[in-house]
Coordinates of C-alpha atoms and ligand atoms in Angstrom, one line a residue:
M458 CA 31.0 -143.4 112.9
I459 CA 30.2 -140.3 111.0
H460 CA 32.6 -139.7 108.0
V461 CA 33.6 -135.9 108.4
R462 CA 34.2 -134.0 105.1
T463 CA 37.3 -131.7 104.8
G464 CA 37.8 -129.1 102.5
T465 CA 40.6 -127.1 101.9
D466 CA 42.0 -123.5 102.3
S467 CA 39.8 -120.5 100.8
Q468 CA 40.4 -117.0 99.1
I469 CA 38.4 -114.3 97.4
L470 CA 38.2 -115.1 93.3
S471 CA 36.8 -111.5 92.6
V472 CA 34.8 -109.1 93.0
G473 CA 31.9 -106.9 91.3
G474 CA 29.8 -104.5 92.2
Y475 CA 26.8 -102.1 90.6
Q476 CA 25.6 -98.7 91.3
P477 CA 22.7 -97.9 90.1
A478 CA 22.7 -95.1 87.1
R479 CA 21.3 -92.0 89.3
V480 CA 23.6 -89.4 91.1
V481 CA 22.2 -87.7 94.1
P482 CA 24.0 -84.7 94.9
N483 CA 23.7 -83.3 99.2
S484 CA 22.0 -80.4 97.3
E485 CA 18.9 -82.4 96.2
I486 CA 18.6 -83.6 99.9
V487 CA 19.3 -80.4 101.5
D488 CA 16.6 -78.2 101.5
R489 CA 14.0 -80.7 103.2
I490 CA 16.4 -81.2 106.3
D491 CA 17.5 -77.6 107.0
S492 CA 21.5 -78.9 105.9
S493 CA 23.3 -77.8 103.8
D494 CA 26.2 -79.6 101.4
E495 CA 28.6 -78.4 103.6
W496 CA 27.7 -80.3 106.6
I497 CA 27.0 -83.2 105.2
R498 CA 30.7 -83.0 103.3
Q499 CA 32.5 -82.2 107.2
R500 CA 30.0 -84.4 109.4
T501 CA 29.9 -87.5 106.6
G502 CA 32.2 -87.2 103.6
I503 CA 29.3 -87.9 101.0
E504 CA 29.4 -85.5 98.5
T505 CA 27.0 -88.0 96.3
R506 CA 25.1 -91.3 96.2
R507 CA 23.2 -93.5 94.4
Y508 CA 19.3 -94.2 94.1
A509 CA 18.0 -97.1 92.5
A510 CA 14.8 -96.6 89.4
P511 CA 11.2 -96.7 91.3
D512 CA 11.1 -100.5 89.5
E513 CA 14.8 -101.6 90.2
S514 CA 15.1 -104.1 92.6
V515 CA 17.6 -105.3 95.1
I516 CA 17.8 -108.3 92.6
D517 CA 18.1 -106.6 89.6
M518 CA 20.8 -104.9 91.4
A519 CA 22.2 -108.5 92.6
E520 CA 22.4 -109.7 89.5
A521 CA 24.4 -107.2 87.7
A522 CA 26.5 -107.3 91.0
C523 CA 26.9 -111.2 90.8
R524 CA 27.2 -111.2 87.2
Q525 CA 30.2 -109.0 87.2
A526 CA 31.7 -111.2 89.9
L527 CA 31.4 -114.4 88.8
S528 CA 32.9 -113.3 85.0
R529 CA 36.1 -111.8 86.6
A530 CA 36.6 -115.0 88.3
G531 CA 36.1 -116.9 85.5
I532 CA 33.7 -119.2 87.1
S533 CA 30.3 -120.3 85.6
M534 CA 27.4 -120.2 87.6
E535 CA 26.7 -123.9 87.3
K536 CA 29.7 -124.4 89.3
I537 CA 28.7 -122.5 92.4
D538 CA 27.2 -124.6 95.3
T539 CA 26.2 -121.6 98.0
V540 CA 25.1 -118.6 97.7
I541 CA 24.6 -116.0 100.8
L542 CA 23.0 -113.2 100.7
A543 CA 23.3 -110.1 103.3
T544 CA 20.5 -107.4 102.8
I545 CA 18.0 -105.5 105.1
T546 CA 15.6 -104.6 102.4
Y547 CA 14.6 -107.2 101.0
P548 CA 11.0 -106.3 100.8
Y549 CA 9.5 -110.2 101.2
Q550 CA 9.5 -112.2 104.5
T551 CA 10.1 -115.2 101.9
P552 CA 11.0 -117.1 100.1
S553 CA 14.4 -115.6 100.1
A554 CA 16.0 -113.0 98.2
A555 CA 18.8 -115.6 97.5
T556 CA 16.6 -117.9 95.7
A557 CA 14.7 -115.3 93.7
L558 CA 18.8 -115.0 92.7
I559 CA 19.8 -118.2 91.7
L560 CA 17.3 -118.3 89.7
R561 CA 17.3 -115.2 87.8
L562 CA 21.8 -116.2 87.5
G563 CA 20.6 -119.9 86.3
N564 CA 21.4 -122.1 89.3
P565 CA 18.3 -123.1 90.8
K566 CA 19.9 -125.7 92.2
A567 CA 22.2 -124.2 95.1
A568 CA 21.8 -123.7 98.6
A569 CA 21.2 -120.0 98.8
F570 CA 19.6 -118.4 101.8
D571 CA 19.7 -114.6 103.3
I572 CA 21.0 -113.0 106.5
S573 CA 20.2 -110.5 108.3
A574 CA 23.2 -108.8 109.8
A575 CA 23.0 -105.2 108.7
C576 CA 26.1 -103.6 107.5
A577 CA 27.9 -106.3 108.9
G578 CA 25.8 -109.0 106.7
F579 CA 28.8 -108.8 104.1
C580 CA 31.2 -109.6 106.3
Y581 CA 29.4 -112.1 107.9
G582 CA 28.8 -114.1 104.5
V583 CA 32.4 -114.0 104.1
G584 CA 33.6 -115.5 106.8
M585 CA 31.1 -118.2 106.8
A586 CA 31.3 -118.7 102.5
S587 CA 35.7 -119.4 103.6
D588 CA 34.0 -122.0 107.0
F589 CA 31.8 -124.0 104.2
I590 CA 34.6 -124.4 102.0
R591 CA 37.2 -125.1 104.3
S592 CA 34.5 -127.8 106.0
G593 CA 34.1 -129.1 102.4
T594 CA 30.6 -127.8 102.7
S595 CA 30.8 -125.6 100.2
K596 CA 33.5 -125.2 96.8
Y597 CA 32.7 -122.3 95.5
V598 CA 29.8 -119.8 96.9
L599 CA 28.8 -116.3 96.3
V600 CA 28.6 -113.7 98.7
V601 CA 26.2 -110.7 98.1
G602 CA 25.1 -107.4 99.7
V603 CA 22.7 -106.0 98.3
E604 CA 21.1 -103.2 99.6
K605 CA 17.8 -100.6 98.4
L606 CA 17.4 -98.8 101.4
T607 CA 16.0 -95.3 99.5
D608 CA 12.6 -98.0 100.0
F609 CA 13.0 -97.8 103.5
L610 CA 14.4 -94.1 104.3
D611 CA 12.4 -91.4 105.5
L612 CA 13.8 -88.0 102.9
D613 CA 12.5 -85.6 106.2
D614 CA 14.7 -87.6 108.7
R615 CA 17.6 -85.0 109.7
A616 CA 19.3 -88.1 110.8
T617 CA 19.9 -90.7 108.2
S618 CA 18.4 -89.2 104.9
F619 CA 21.5 -87.7 103.4
I620 CA 23.3 -91.2 104.7
F621 CA 21.7 -94.1 103.3
A622 CA 21.8 -95.0 99.4
D623 CA 21.3 -98.2 97.2
G624 CA 23.4 -100.9 95.4
A625 CA 24.9 -104.7 95.3
G626 CA 28.4 -105.8 95.7
A627 CA 29.5 -109.9 95.4
V628 CA 32.6 -111.9 95.6
V629 CA 33.4 -115.3 94.5
I630 CA 34.8 -117.4 97.1
G631 CA 36.2 -121.1 96.6
P632 CA 39.2 -123.4 97.3
S633 CA 42.6 -122.1 97.5
D634 CA 46.4 -123.4 97.6
H635 CA 47.0 -121.2 100.1
P636 CA 44.8 -119.7 103.2
G637 CA 43.6 -116.2 101.7
I638 CA 40.8 -115.9 104.2
G639 CA 41.7 -115.1 108.2
P640 CA 39.4 -116.2 111.1
T641 CA 36.3 -113.7 111.5
I642 CA 36.1 -111.9 114.5
W643 CA 32.3 -111.5 114.8
G644 CA 30.3 -111.0 117.8
S645 CA 27.2 -107.9 119.1
D646 CA 26.6 -105.8 121.4
A647 CA 22.6 -105.9 121.6
D648 CA 22.3 -103.9 124.9
S649 CA 22.1 -101.5 122.0
R650 CA 19.3 -102.9 120.1
D651 CA 17.8 -99.4 119.7
A652 CA 20.4 -97.2 118.4
I653 CA 19.2 -98.2 114.8
L654 CA 16.0 -99.3 114.4
L655 CA 13.9 -99.8 110.9
E656 CA 10.5 -99.5 112.2
P657 CA 7.1 -100.1 112.9
S658 CA 6.9 -103.3 112.3
W659 CA 4.6 -105.1 109.7
N660 CA 2.2 -106.3 112.0
D661 CA 1.9 -102.1 113.2
V662 CA 1.1 -101.1 109.7
K663 CA -0.7 -104.2 109.5
N664 CA -3.0 -103.3 112.2
G665 CA -3.1 -99.7 112.4
A666 CA -1.1 -99.1 115.2
A667 CA 1.3 -97.9 112.6
G668 CA -0.7 -94.7 112.1
G669 CA -0.2 -94.6 107.8
V670 CA 3.7 -94.9 108.8
W671 CA 5.8 -96.8 105.9
P672 CA 8.8 -98.8 108.0
H673 CA 12.1 -96.7 108.1
L674 CA 15.2 -96.4 109.6
S675 CA 16.1 -94.3 112.0
Q676 CA 19.1 -94.0 114.2
Q677 CA 21.3 -92.2 117.4
G678 CA 24.1 -91.1 115.6
Q679 CA 25.9 -89.5 118.4
T680 CA 25.7 -93.5 120.2
V681 CA 26.9 -95.4 117.1
F682 CA 29.7 -92.9 116.2
R683 CA 31.4 -93.6 119.9
W684 CA 30.7 -97.5 120.1
A685 CA 32.2 -97.9 116.3
V686 CA 35.5 -95.3 116.8
F687 CA 35.6 -97.6 120.6
S688 CA 35.3 -100.7 119.7
M689 CA 35.3 -101.4 116.1
S690 CA 39.4 -100.7 115.8
K691 CA 39.7 -103.1 118.5
A692 CA 37.8 -105.9 116.6
G693 CA 39.9 -104.9 113.9
L694 CA 42.9 -105.8 115.7
R695 CA 41.7 -108.7 116.9
A696 CA 40.8 -109.8 113.6
L697 CA 44.7 -108.9 112.5
A698 CA 46.1 -111.1 115.5
A699 CA 43.9 -113.5 114.6
A700 CA 45.1 -113.5 111.2
H701 CA 48.7 -113.2 112.4
V702 CA 49.2 -110.2 110.2
R703 CA 50.9 -106.9 111.5
P704 CA 49.6 -103.3 110.9
D705 CA 52.5 -102.9 108.9
Q706 CA 52.0 -105.9 106.7
L707 CA 48.5 -104.8 105.7
D708 CA 47.7 -103.2 102.5
A709 CA 44.5 -101.8 103.1
F710 CA 41.6 -100.8 104.9
I711 CA 38.4 -102.0 103.5
P712 CA 35.7 -100.5 106.1
H713 CA 32.0 -100.0 106.3
Q714 CA 31.4 -96.8 104.7
A715 CA 29.7 -95.5 107.5
N716 CA 31.4 -92.1 108.0
S717 CA 34.7 -91.1 106.7
R718 CA 35.4 -89.5 110.3
I719 CA 34.7 -93.1 112.0
I720 CA 36.9 -94.4 109.5
E721 CA 39.7 -92.1 110.2
S722 CA 38.9 -92.3 114.1
M723 CA 39.9 -96.3 113.4
A724 CA 42.6 -96.3 111.2
R725 CA 44.4 -93.5 113.7
E726 CA 43.2 -95.7 116.4
M727 CA 44.6 -99.0 115.0
K728 CA 47.9 -97.1 114.1
L729 CA 47.9 -98.3 110.9
P730 CA 50.6 -97.0 108.7
E731 CA 50.6 -94.3 105.9
K732 CA 51.4 -96.8 103.2
V733 CA 47.6 -98.9 104.3
V734 CA 45.6 -97.5 101.6
I735 CA 42.3 -96.8 103.4
A736 CA 38.9 -97.2 101.4
Q737 CA 36.9 -93.8 101.2
D738 CA 34.2 -94.9 98.6
I739 CA 30.9 -92.8 100.9
R740 CA 32.7 -89.6 99.5
T741 CA 30.5 -91.0 96.3
S742 CA 28.3 -93.9 97.3
G743 CA 27.2 -93.3 100.9
N744 CA 26.2 -95.7 102.9
T745 CA 24.8 -99.0 101.3
S746 CA 24.8 -100.8 104.6
A747 CA 25.1 -104.9 103.5
A748 CA 26.9 -103.9 99.9
S749 CA 29.5 -101.1 101.1
V750 CA 32.4 -103.9 102.2
P751 CA 32.3 -105.1 98.6
L752 CA 31.4 -101.9 96.6
A753 CA 34.7 -100.4 98.2
M754 CA 36.6 -102.9 97.9
A755 CA 36.1 -103.0 94.2
A756 CA 35.9 -99.2 94.2
L757 CA 39.8 -99.8 95.4
L758 CA 40.7 -102.2 93.0
E759 CA 39.4 -99.9 89.9
E760 CA 41.4 -97.2 91.5
H761 CA 44.7 -98.5 92.7
P762 CA 45.3 -102.1 90.4
E763 CA 48.6 -102.7 92.2
L764 CA 46.6 -103.7 95.8
H765 CA 45.0 -106.8 93.8
G766 CA 46.6 -110.2 95.9
G767 CA 47.8 -107.6 98.6
L768 CA 46.1 -108.0 102.1
A769 CA 43.2 -106.2 103.8
L770 CA 41.6 -105.7 106.4
L771 CA 37.6 -106.1 106.0
I772 CA 35.1 -104.9 109.0
G773 CA 31.2 -104.2 109.2
Y774 CA 29.2 -102.9 111.7
G775 CA 26.0 -102.2 112.5
A776 CA 22.2 -102.8 113.5
G777 CA 21.9 -105.0 116.3
L778 CA 24.6 -103.8 117.0
V779 CA 26.3 -106.5 115.2
Y780 CA 30.0 -106.8 113.8
A781 CA 32.5 -109.2 111.8
G782 CA 35.6 -108.1 110.5
Q783 CA 38.8 -110.5 109.0
V784 CA 41.7 -110.2 107.3
V785 CA 41.6 -111.4 103.8
Q786 CA 43.9 -111.6 100.3
L787 CA 42.3 -109.3 97.3
P788 CA 41.2 -110.7 94.8
P789 CA 43.5 -111.8 92.0
K790 CA 43.5 -109.3 88.6
P791 CA 41.2 -110.3 86.6
Ligands
UT7_966 O1 25.8 -97.8 109.2 C1 25.7 -98.1 110.0 C2 26.2 -97.2 111.4 N1 26.0 -96.0 111.4 C3 26.3 -95.1 112.0 O2 28.0 -95.2 111.7 C4 26.9 -93.5 112.1 C5 27.1 -93.0 112.7 N2 26.9 -92.0 112.9 C6 27.2 -91.2 112.0 O3 27.7 -91.0 111.3 C7 27.3 -89.3 112.9 O4 27.0 -89.3 113.9 C8 25.9 -88.6 111.7 C9 26.4 -88.2 110.7 C10 24.7 -89.0 111.6 C11 25.7 -87.4 112.5 O5 26.6 -86.3 113.1 P1 27.1 -85.5 114.1 O6 28.6 -85.5 114.4 O7 27.3 -87.2 115.4 O8 25.9 -84.3 114.5 P2 25.1 -84.6 116.0 O9 24.1 -85.1 115.8 O10 26.1 -85.1 117.1 O11 25.0 -82.7 115.6 C12 25.4 -82.4 115.9 C13 24.8 -81.1 115.3 C14 23.6 -80.3 115.9 O12 23.5 -79.5 116.3 P3 24.1 -78.2 117.0 O13 22.8 -79.1 118.5 O14 25.4 -78.4 117.9 O15 23.9 -77.0 117.1 C15 22.6 -80.9 114.8 O16 21.4 -80.3 115.5 O17 24.7 -80.9 113.9 C16 23.6 -80.4 113.9 N3 22.7 -81.4 112.9 C17 23.0 -81.2 111.8 N4 22.9 -79.8 110.4 C18 22.4 -80.1 109.4 C19 22.6 -82.8 113.3 N5 21.8 -83.5 111.7 C20 21.8 -82.2 110.5 C21 21.4 -82.0 109.6 N6 22.1 -80.9 108.5 N7 21.2 -83.5 108.8

């Protein structure tokens, strides 16, 4: 007979974030795409975003976010047995960004892997980390979302250049004496796989079929917008039901930061009461894909320290199209 390990309940012990120093206002972007500061603010909520320096890498940003999360949790890197890194912009197919990260952080023996679930990647990672701890596979897990989207952005593309940005966010997830992370609701709508693409492929770059075009993001904005408002509010309600949490028991709503109008529509569709604090980090961070939920969580807790320990609904969604969400207890005050 196989002996089965069993773990404990899980919870988020801390969150850390890193944003590059360079603040990029709308005014720096608009001329190349015949747009305006007013249009970008009204349609997306974005006022400024951060761009990484040319020599600043995905690993540099992930390291900074992880060091902050580890220090806030009071957990040394030696205790971390598993690292899950979500990204779509690490410019190497293999070895993974996660193994480069554990080397930097000084624990090259931890289990480490990357996941490719675009803007849902962080919430996919939180779900896996929680289940690893609950099953006894892992004890302390670092979940990192990091992107250097500016490496894969066409600054002349009117449909994407004003949206995407760079950054990293990380959480330490560990054992708990009570359930701190609800069941993950996740899935795909792969019929809309074309709605967000990063192309041409590396093969087409190699064999010349790309015509000298570097791989970059493109998206059918309206298709994604409609899908997000219609389907993601339903997914959010499913995550609440799965955790047996009513909307009026929530303290915060921390969705993927894609568009402030999507965020507001989702909150309306889910009938979240006024008292639920809604993360709108998009205003100063733009859309940082896998990094957006943990960065928004870190910013929300800075602005509202009273939310430490409160209940939050997380939901990430993006290219695939894929999504994941769960109710979590926000980390305690460091
Ligand atoms: O992170 C992954 C998930 N991604 C998302 O959730 C993104 C979801 N989509 C969106 O956030 C929005 O669709 C966008 C912000 C990308 C675009 O906003 P929109 O309200 O859907 O714009 P639209 O494409 O419907 O275009 C509306 C108008 C058009 O003009 P007319 O035909 O009404 O005269 C466009 O030509 O806005 C015009 N337009 C622009 N104007 C200034 C489109 N892009 C721009 C632009 N600047 N960059």
